[in-house]
XYZ file of C-alpha atoms in Angstrom:
403
model
C 76.781 -24.165 -25.857
C 78.977 -21.192 -26.738
C 77.443 -19.347 -29.677
C 73.910 -20.466 -28.840
C 70.968 -18.050 -28.538
C 67.277 -18.859 -28.292
C 64.119 -16.943 -27.403
C 61.097 -18.100 -25.419
C 58.027 -16.594 -23.808
C 57.469 -16.606 -20.037
C 54.073 -17.169 -18.427
C 55.340 -16.537 -14.879
C 58.012 -13.850 -14.955
C 58.268 -13.395 -11.181
C 58.733 -17.135 -10.655
C 61.311 -17.320 -13.425
C 63.401 -14.457 -11.987
C 63.244 -16.084 -8.570
C 64.395 -19.389 -10.077
C 67.406 -18.033 -12.014
C 68.616 -16.102 -8.945
C 68.120 -18.919 -6.413
C 71.551 -20.189 -5.338
C 70.034 -23.427 -4.036
C 68.603 -24.294 -7.461
C 71.548 -23.087 -9.577
C 74.943 -24.803 -9.533
C 76.917 -21.588 -9.880
C 75.563 -18.054 -10.338
C 78.486 -16.124 -11.800
C 76.805 -12.702 -11.991
C 73.402 -11.007 -11.790
C 72.028 -7.587 -12.726
C 68.593 -5.929 -12.916
C 67.880 -2.634 -14.689
C 64.811 -2.066 -12.502
C 63.282 -3.382 -9.244
C 61.026 -6.290 -8.273
C 57.981 -3.984 -8.098
C 58.283 -3.357 -11.865
C 58.042 -7.076 -12.657
C 55.102 -7.497 -10.255
C 53.178 -4.634 -11.919
C 54.070 -5.949 -15.395
C 52.816 -9.457 -14.625
C 49.554 -8.159 -13.125
C 48.769 -5.862 -16.054
C 49.618 -8.504 -18.642
C 47.217 -10.926 -16.968
C 44.454 -8.298 -16.860
C 44.830 -7.421 -20.534
C 44.934 -11.102 -21.473
C 41.544 -11.648 -19.821
C 40.034 -8.558 -21.462
C 40.638 -9.808 -25.007
C 39.689 -13.444 -24.260
C 42.863 -14.598 -26.015
C 42.744 -18.092 -24.522
C 45.758 -20.122 -23.522
C 48.395 -18.847 -21.116
C 49.351 -15.190 -20.870
C 52.853 -14.199 -22.008
C 54.107 -11.934 -19.201
C 57.582 -11.350 -20.659
C 60.252 -13.002 -22.799
C 63.636 -14.607 -22.182
C 66.827 -15.028 -24.186
C 69.203 -17.868 -23.302
C 72.698 -17.095 -24.593
C 75.725 -19.404 -24.637
C 78.895 -17.675 -23.424
C 82.511 -18.747 -24.107
C 84.202 -20.058 -20.976
C 87.036 -17.530 -21.207
C 84.711 -14.530 -21.693
C 84.750 -11.769 -19.050
C 81.377 -10.317 -20.059
C 79.204 -9.185 -17.128
C 75.445 -9.286 -16.582
C 75.438 -5.482 -16.499
C 77.090 -5.267 -19.931
C 74.478 -7.605 -21.377
C 71.578 -5.669 -19.827
C 72.988 -2.275 -20.810
C 73.436 -3.395 -24.431
C 69.883 -4.716 -24.616
C 68.230 -1.734 -22.917
C 70.154 0.778 -25.026
C 68.988 -0.983 -28.200
C 65.341 -1.713 -27.336
C 64.493 0.751 -24.535
C 62.859 -1.834 -22.257
C 63.728 -3.063 -18.775
C 65.584 -6.348 -18.379
C 67.378 -8.570 -15.903
C 70.220 -11.019 -16.467
C 71.782 -13.925 -14.577
C 74.981 -15.622 -15.779
C 75.230 -19.288 -14.793
C 78.005 -21.832 -15.060
C 77.725 -25.568 -14.521
C 79.805 -28.597 -15.343
C 78.227 -31.564 -17.126
C 80.334 -34.511 -18.282
C 83.491 -32.410 -18.068
C 82.044 -29.613 -20.242
C 81.790 -26.179 -18.637
C 78.447 -24.759 -19.689
C 78.493 -20.983 -19.216
C 75.338 -19.172 -20.288
C 73.028 -16.341 -19.331
C 69.287 -15.882 -18.903
C 68.208 -12.447 -20.133
C 64.598 -11.673 -19.180
C 63.013 -8.584 -20.727
C 59.691 -6.763 -20.866
C 57.746 -6.473 -24.108
C 56.201 -3.244 -22.801
C 57.620 0.108 -21.742
C 56.421 1.682 -18.530
C 54.476 4.936 -18.986
C 55.746 8.073 -17.298
C 52.223 8.680 -15.953
C 49.476 6.050 -15.539
C 46.805 6.134 -18.238
C 43.247 6.033 -16.879
C 40.510 4.563 -19.084
C 37.003 5.410 -17.923
C 34.121 2.969 -17.922
C 32.052 2.828 -21.116
C 28.438 1.589 -21.412
C 26.226 0.985 -24.406
C 24.176 4.152 -25.041
C 21.416 2.025 -26.661
C 20.728 -1.532 -27.726
C 22.934 -2.796 -30.577
C 22.306 -5.706 -32.939
C 25.041 -7.694 -34.720
C 24.984 -10.288 -37.492
C 27.126 -13.438 -37.877
C 30.088 -11.411 -39.142
C 29.973 -9.003 -36.194
C 28.560 -6.115 -38.192
C 25.726 -3.944 -36.928
C 22.358 -4.926 -38.440
C 18.561 -4.776 -38.047
C 16.907 -6.499 -35.099
C 15.357 -9.169 -37.361
C 18.768 -10.248 -38.710
C 20.643 -10.163 -35.396
C 22.429 -13.140 -33.859
C 23.939 -11.110 -31.020
C 22.322 -8.354 -28.922
C 24.082 -5.856 -26.676
C 21.497 -4.232 -24.451
C 21.504 -0.594 -23.456
C 23.612 -0.016 -20.340
C 25.882 -3.038 -20.935
C 29.456 -2.336 -19.795
C 31.608 -2.197 -22.905
C 34.839 -1.193 -21.149
C 35.609 -1.369 -17.462
C 37.403 1.475 -15.723
C 41.077 0.612 -15.650
C 44.503 2.084 -15.005
C 47.286 1.219 -17.416
C 50.931 1.599 -16.466
C 52.454 0.153 -19.626
C 52.408 0.657 -23.378
C 51.191 -1.929 -25.883
C 53.494 -4.906 -26.502
C 56.280 -4.509 -29.036
C 55.319 -7.122 -31.648
C 58.861 -7.063 -33.056
C 59.999 -9.209 -30.120
C 57.992 -12.122 -31.558
C 59.770 -12.071 -34.908
C 62.641 -14.203 -36.181
C 64.311 -11.009 -37.362
C 64.599 -9.920 -33.709
C 66.352 -13.199 -32.802
C 68.851 -12.789 -35.654
C 69.454 -9.186 -34.598
C 70.193 -10.303 -31.027
C 72.666 -12.869 -32.325
C 74.422 -10.079 -34.190
C 74.501 -7.880 -31.060
C 75.516 -10.478 -28.485
C 77.261 -13.351 -30.263
C 79.174 -11.405 -32.882
C 79.686 -7.916 -31.400
C 79.757 -8.438 -27.629
C 81.110 -12.001 -27.261
C 83.272 -11.889 -30.438
C 81.997 -15.281 -31.608
C 82.240 -16.037 -35.304
C 78.600 -15.738 -36.413
C 76.778 -14.559 -39.500
C 73.271 -14.863 -40.860
C 74.635 -16.842 -43.795
C 76.273 -19.410 -41.495
C 73.062 -19.577 -39.439
C 70.999 -20.427 -42.506
C 73.665 -22.856 -43.685
C 73.710 -24.708 -40.356
C 69.928 -24.832 -40.361
C 69.933 -26.280 -43.874
C 72.358 -29.038 -42.866
C 70.940 -29.706 -39.400
C 69.963 -33.314 -38.828
C 66.242 -34.026 -38.665
C 64.818 -35.417 -35.420
C 63.379 -38.926 -35.691
C 60.294 -39.485 -33.540
C 59.020 -42.774 -32.196
C 57.532 -45.222 -34.696
C 58.368 -42.965 -37.618
C 57.774 -44.997 -40.807
C 60.502 -43.018 -42.603
C 63.123 -43.602 -39.885
C 65.626 -45.427 -42.139
C 65.348 -42.785 -44.879
C 65.819 -39.937 -42.404
C 68.895 -41.648 -40.912
C 70.417 -42.022 -44.367
C 69.766 -38.393 -45.188
C 71.095 -37.210 -41.816
C 74.318 -39.103 -42.523
C 74.571 -37.480 -45.954
C 74.090 -34.020 -44.384
C 76.848 -34.809 -41.883
C 79.211 -35.683 -44.744
C 78.342 -32.463 -46.580
C 78.911 -30.351 -43.462
C 82.291 -31.938 -42.649
C 83.619 -31.883 -46.201
C 82.485 -28.310 -46.892
C 83.959 -26.980 -43.643
C 87.279 -28.734 -44.371
C 87.263 -27.568 -47.991
C 86.746 -23.934 -46.980
C 89.925 -24.211 -44.916
C 91.821 -25.959 -47.705
C 91.071 -23.233 -50.253
C 91.366 -20.384 -47.714
C 87.809 -19.252 -48.463
C 85.000 -17.725 -46.417
C 82.837 -20.282 -44.633
C 80.027 -21.478 -46.863
C 81.950 -21.073 -50.118
C 82.325 -24.812 -50.712
C 78.660 -25.460 -49.942
C 77.638 -22.857 -52.520
C 79.965 -24.434 -55.071
C 78.534 -27.881 -54.322
C 74.936 -26.731 -54.770
C 75.693 -24.674 -57.874
C 78.124 -27.052 -59.575
C 76.027 -30.173 -58.988
C 72.607 -28.501 -59.255
C 71.428 -29.389 -55.734
C 68.327 -27.475 -54.607
C 68.103 -28.758 -51.020
C 69.034 -31.698 -48.805
C 65.545 -32.950 -47.986
C 64.787 -36.653 -47.510
C 62.820 -36.844 -50.762
C 65.926 -35.733 -52.714
C 68.281 -38.196 -51.012
C 68.782 -40.604 -53.909
C 69.349 -37.751 -56.356
C 71.808 -35.999 -54.006
C 73.768 -39.047 -52.854
C 75.852 -39.591 -56.005
C 76.402 -35.853 -56.415
C 77.726 -35.512 -52.863
C 80.132 -38.456 -53.202
C 81.416 -37.064 -56.512
C 82.011 -33.752 -54.766
C 83.868 -35.526 -51.947
C 86.222 -37.171 -54.462
C 86.782 -33.811 -56.136
C 87.645 -32.173 -52.811
C 89.977 -35.033 -51.842
C 91.932 -34.537 -55.067
C 92.007 -30.775 -54.561
C 93.185 -31.301 -50.983
C 96.185 -33.410 -51.988
C 97.199 -30.920 -54.651
C 96.936 -28.040 -52.186
C 99.021 -29.820 -49.540
C 101.772 -30.605 -52.045
C 101.815 -27.003 -53.258
C 102.005 -25.648 -49.713
C 104.834 -28.024 -48.830
C 106.714 -26.824 -51.930
C 106.050 -23.193 -50.953
C 107.358 -23.896 -47.452
C 110.534 -25.402 -48.816
C 111.127 -22.418 -51.092
C 110.841 -20.016 -48.143
C 112.979 -22.329 -46.025
C 115.619 -22.310 -48.772
C 115.624 -18.492 -48.717
C 116.232 -18.564 -44.968
C 119.117 -21.007 -45.351
C 120.697 -18.877 -48.037
C 120.463 -15.672 -45.962
C 122.226 -17.389 -43.065
C 125.289 -18.210 -45.154
C 128.318 -16.043 -44.416
C 130.402 -16.735 -47.509
C 130.974 -13.768 -49.807
C 130.159 -15.852 -52.862
C 126.457 -15.983 -51.870
C 126.071 -12.208 -51.585
C 124.457 -11.673 -55.051
C 121.816 -14.321 -54.328
C 121.213 -12.888 -50.856
C 120.686 -9.423 -52.339
C 118.096 -10.846 -54.706
C 116.276 -12.520 -51.787
C 116.330 -9.261 -49.801
C 114.844 -7.481 -52.821
C 112.079 -10.073 -53.048
C 111.062 -9.647 -49.386
C 111.490 -5.884 -49.178
C 107.829 -5.087 -50.114
C 106.621 -7.339 -47.273
C 109.135 -6.299 -44.613
C 109.594 -2.669 -45.722
C 113.296 -3.169 -45.151
C 116.391 -4.760 -46.690
C 117.978 -5.256 -43.305
C 119.094 -8.878 -43.234
C 118.288 -9.639 -39.537
C 114.788 -8.158 -39.955
C 114.141 -10.186 -43.096
C 115.409 -13.346 -41.392
C 113.027 -12.774 -38.433
C 110.166 -12.186 -40.874
C 110.915 -15.434 -42.744
C 111.126 -17.412 -39.498
C 107.704 -16.124 -38.450
C 106.307 -16.905 -41.882
C 107.635 -20.455 -41.732
C 105.992 -21.019 -38.341
C 102.630 -19.915 -39.759
C 103.097 -22.136 -42.809
C 103.913 -25.165 -40.665
C 100.875 -24.554 -38.430
C 98.611 -24.456 -41.477
C 100.188 -27.594 -42.972
C 99.725 -29.389 -39.637
C 96.036 -28.424 -39.654
C 95.742 -29.600 -43.244
C 97.136 -32.990 -42.254
C 94.713 -33.192 -39.308
C 91.527 -32.553 -41.329
C 91.871 -35.619 -43.546
C 89.181 -37.433 -41.547
C 86.719 -34.615 -42.299
C 87.357 -35.229 -45.994
C 86.782 -38.978 -45.515
C 90.208 -39.910 -46.886
C 90.831 -43.605 -46.269
C 93.761 -44.473 -43.943
C 95.734 -46.109 -46.763
C 95.463 -42.923 -48.853
C 96.296 -40.408 -46.130
C 99.172 -38.003 -46.532
C 101.981 -37.869 -43.992
C 104.514 -35.055 -43.676
C 108.150 -35.590 -42.747
C 110.841 -33.032 -41.928
C 114.517 -33.301 -42.758
C 116.515 -32.515 -39.607
C 119.469 -31.256 -41.594
C 117.758 -28.576 -43.679
C 114.215 -28.407 -42.161
C 112.594 -29.097 -45.531
C 109.255 -30.928 -45.534
C 108.546 -34.096 -47.506
C 105.302 -35.865 -48.311
C 104.538 -39.535 -48.204
C 101.233 -40.975 -49.442
C 100.076 -44.111 -51.223
C 101.691 -42.875 -54.453
C 105.005 -41.951 -52.884
C 107.872 -44.443 -53.028
C 110.295 -44.448 -50.117
C 113.043 -45.854 -52.302
C 112.798 -42.793 -54.540
C 113.203 -40.536 -51.526
C 116.275 -42.452 -50.432
C 117.672 -42.406 -53.961
C 117.347 -38.604 -53.953
C 119.375 -38.570 -50.717
C 116.515 -37.410 -48.503
C 116.803 -37.768 -44.762
C 114.994 -40.800 -43.256
C 111.570 -40.009 -41.820
C 111.199 -38.571 -38.308
């Protein structure tokens, strides 16, 4: 659930606050904070209900709103930090409870942030009673008209506005917008919780999200096919972004641009299917080339390290050349420092190569075509074996047997 944020309206704010703070109904309440007191929420609920009746809006009254935010398990964020961030940005009162429960071995840490859509006035605003000074006539469109054309009559003395006391401002309509939700994701997910999030990735995930299939849906088989195609696109594009060291979403843009794909709707499935599988083959080929190049690069750096470790005087000219090559990166020609730098670099290179090997399933590479990496114990060089690699050739070149 980490990285999740959704907004909803509340029709019973007092009951909701009581529920999220009830230890008997919650598995584990990690933290709780309220920027105001219970009297504020009582007054807010009462006034919202009164105003709802006045305008004859129909349906249930929205007394306040709630954000549910997924929190990483290792995060130390507090309910007070969440409330303070929200109140500082939007100038409204709020309350927050952080919960944690364990379902099927997954720790689900999240918070419920309840906030008011109205600000409380410094002084109550009193609206006096208003009555019709004379009889008014209205036509079908609600405009004033002559008595003969009237469909609605408001008699003299009719109460037009009851005397009332208002403690709150009008609702902030911005809280209903999608822009507000995206802004909250920026504030909480990206800035406060340090989760990798962007509006571009949000739109991308929405574009590739699988469509829900309802009961007795006549297009069930088509939707399933298209959902599977979306899953392939998502996996391959995410893996490809890592392969080419590009920002997330780069491969998806290249797929849509290079193969002229407008969207991944069900009606475009047949047109998109061949394009997607062609793209997958292209990425598989690119992947193998990239792995081979990175293995070669590793071995070059590993060779530099081996050369610097040699003590014989005869290797000094070559060692000086290597020190010159690394000086811009290390800001030093000191041999021990350069050696430490190269060792660290090799560790990073190996980690990346290991990840490259592990993402082959995301690129839908068949088991018989998968690449395997071997390391020579004598010199620590890496070697590749795939369906096109001949073991006899490796042995003929005096390579170490696989480990």
